[in-house]
Short mmCIF file of C-alpha atoms in Angstrom, two decimals:
data_model
loop_
_atom_site.label_atom_id
_atom_site.label_comp_id
_atom_site.label_asym_id
_atom_site.label_seq_id
_atom_site.Cartn_x
_atom_site.Cartn_y
_atom_site.Cartn_z
CA MET A 5 80.76 -125.88 -49.20
CA THR A 6 81.67 -122.93 -47.04
CA SER A 7 79.92 -119.64 -47.33
CA LEU A 8 81.52 -116.67 -49.01
CA PRO A 9 82.28 -113.49 -47.12
CA PRO A 10 79.52 -110.86 -46.96
CA SER A 11 81.62 -108.52 -49.07
CA PHE A 12 81.23 -110.78 -52.12
CA SER A 13 79.63 -108.64 -54.80
CA SER A 14 77.15 -111.03 -56.37
CA ASN A 15 73.53 -110.23 -57.03
CA PRO A 16 71.33 -111.02 -54.01
CA ASP A 17 69.30 -113.61 -55.89
CA GLN A 18 72.27 -115.36 -57.51
CA ASP A 19 74.47 -118.18 -56.23
CA PRO A 20 78.10 -116.95 -55.87
CA HIS A 21 79.37 -119.93 -57.86
CA LYS A 22 77.04 -119.04 -60.71
CA TYR A 23 77.92 -115.36 -60.41
CA PHE A 24 81.64 -116.08 -60.84
CA LYS A 25 80.90 -118.33 -63.83
CA ASN A 26 78.72 -115.59 -65.36
CA ILE A 27 81.58 -113.10 -64.94
CA LEU A 28 83.85 -115.47 -66.87
CA ILE A 29 81.24 -115.91 -69.62
CA ALA A 30 80.69 -112.15 -69.92
CA PHE A 31 84.44 -111.61 -70.08
CA LYS A 32 84.79 -114.15 -72.90
CA LYS A 33 81.93 -112.52 -74.80
CA GLU A 34 83.59 -109.12 -74.48
CA ILE A 35 86.86 -110.53 -75.79
CA ASN A 36 85.13 -112.16 -78.76
CA ALA A 37 82.86 -109.22 -79.57
CA ALA A 38 84.75 -105.99 -79.99
CA VAL A 39 88.07 -104.66 -78.90
CA ASP A 40 87.08 -101.82 -76.64
CA ILE A 41 89.98 -101.59 -74.22
CA ASN A 42 88.00 -99.75 -71.54
CA GLU A 43 85.23 -102.38 -71.52
CA LEU A 44 87.80 -105.17 -71.39
CA GLN A 45 89.54 -103.52 -68.47
CA ASP A 46 86.22 -103.06 -66.64
CA LYS A 47 85.35 -106.74 -67.12
CA MET A 48 88.83 -107.73 -65.96
CA GLN A 49 88.49 -105.55 -62.87
CA THR A 50 85.20 -107.26 -62.05
CA LEU A 51 86.83 -110.67 -62.49
CA LEU A 52 89.80 -109.63 -60.35
CA ASN A 53 87.56 -108.39 -57.54
CA ALA A 54 85.45 -111.54 -57.60
CA SER A 55 88.51 -113.81 -57.63
CA LYS A 56 89.90 -112.16 -54.50
CA VAL A 57 87.02 -113.38 -52.37
CA MET A 58 86.63 -116.87 -53.82
CA TYR A 59 88.06 -119.88 -51.97
CA TYR A 60 90.46 -122.31 -53.61
CA THR A 61 91.15 -125.93 -52.73
CA ASP A 62 94.71 -127.05 -52.26
CA THR A 63 95.36 -130.71 -51.60
CA ARG A 64 99.10 -130.21 -51.08
CA SER A 65 99.05 -127.37 -48.58
CA LYS A 66 102.12 -128.61 -46.68
CA SER A 67 104.56 -128.00 -49.51
CA ILE A 68 106.57 -124.85 -49.08
CA PHE A 69 106.99 -123.91 -52.73
CA HIS A 70 103.72 -125.34 -54.00
CA LYS A 71 101.21 -123.08 -55.69
CA PRO A 72 97.64 -124.40 -56.09
CA GLU A 73 96.40 -125.09 -59.62
CA THR A 74 93.56 -122.63 -59.11
CA LYS A 75 95.97 -119.84 -58.25
CA LYS A 76 98.17 -120.74 -61.23
CA SER A 77 95.19 -120.66 -63.58
CA LEU A 78 93.95 -117.29 -62.36
CA ASP A 79 97.47 -115.85 -62.55
CA LYS A 80 97.68 -117.12 -66.12
CA VAL A 81 94.44 -115.29 -66.99
CA PHE A 82 95.80 -112.06 -65.53
CA LYS A 83 99.15 -112.39 -67.33
CA GLU A 84 97.53 -113.26 -70.66
CA PHE A 85 95.17 -110.31 -70.27
CA ASP A 86 98.09 -107.94 -69.70
CA ARG A 87 99.88 -109.34 -72.75
CA TYR A 88 96.72 -109.07 -74.85
CA ILE A 89 96.03 -105.46 -73.83
CA LEU A 90 99.63 -104.42 -74.51
CA THR A 91 99.46 -106.04 -77.95
CA ILE A 92 96.20 -104.23 -78.75
CA GLN A 93 97.69 -100.91 -77.71
CA LYS A 94 100.91 -101.34 -79.67
CA ASP A 95 99.80 -103.22 -82.78
CA PRO A 96 96.09 -104.19 -82.95
CA SER A 97 96.59 -106.24 -86.11
CA LYS A 98 98.79 -108.73 -84.22
CA ALA A 99 96.42 -109.14 -81.26
CA ASN A 100 95.31 -112.73 -80.79
CA ALA A 101 93.03 -113.54 -77.88
CA GLN A 102 93.26 -117.33 -78.14
CA ASP A 103 95.77 -117.69 -75.28
CA LEU A 104 93.56 -115.56 -73.04
CA LEU A 105 90.47 -117.57 -73.98
CA ASP A 106 92.34 -120.82 -73.25
CA ALA A 107 93.35 -119.52 -69.82
CA ILE A 108 89.74 -118.58 -69.08
CA SER A 109 88.66 -122.07 -70.14
CA LEU A 110 91.07 -123.55 -67.58
CA VAL A 111 89.50 -121.45 -64.83
CA GLU A 112 86.02 -122.48 -65.99
CA ALA A 113 87.06 -126.14 -65.83
CA LEU A 114 88.35 -125.71 -62.29
CA LEU A 115 85.14 -123.94 -61.36
CA SER A 116 83.01 -126.77 -62.73
CA GLU A 117 85.14 -129.32 -60.80
CA ASN A 118 84.44 -127.38 -57.57
CA GLU A 119 88.12 -126.49 -57.13
CA ILE A 120 87.01 -122.86 -56.83
CA TYR A 121 84.12 -122.04 -54.50
#
């Protein structure tokens, strides 16, 4: 496993892999708990910043139009988050976080399979 850049914002006593997983868990808890848009956006910003410095494996790197599964999964989380936030702002009664939670579960699965490090 390669080391992460020094700009990675994990706690000094915490493994970066575990830190990223804890960010995902905290984000899921915030989604399930209450619908405070500012808190959700803060958690998403933390996840976005952490995802920028993580490394992703790509077994088919020679394909021109290929996008790694890890990148697809993270993009799905970001898109579902945007959709969820817009739904909350327009009509909170129709907001359903299940698609967002499913997308986060995909990223967690890739993290546990060491596709993200």
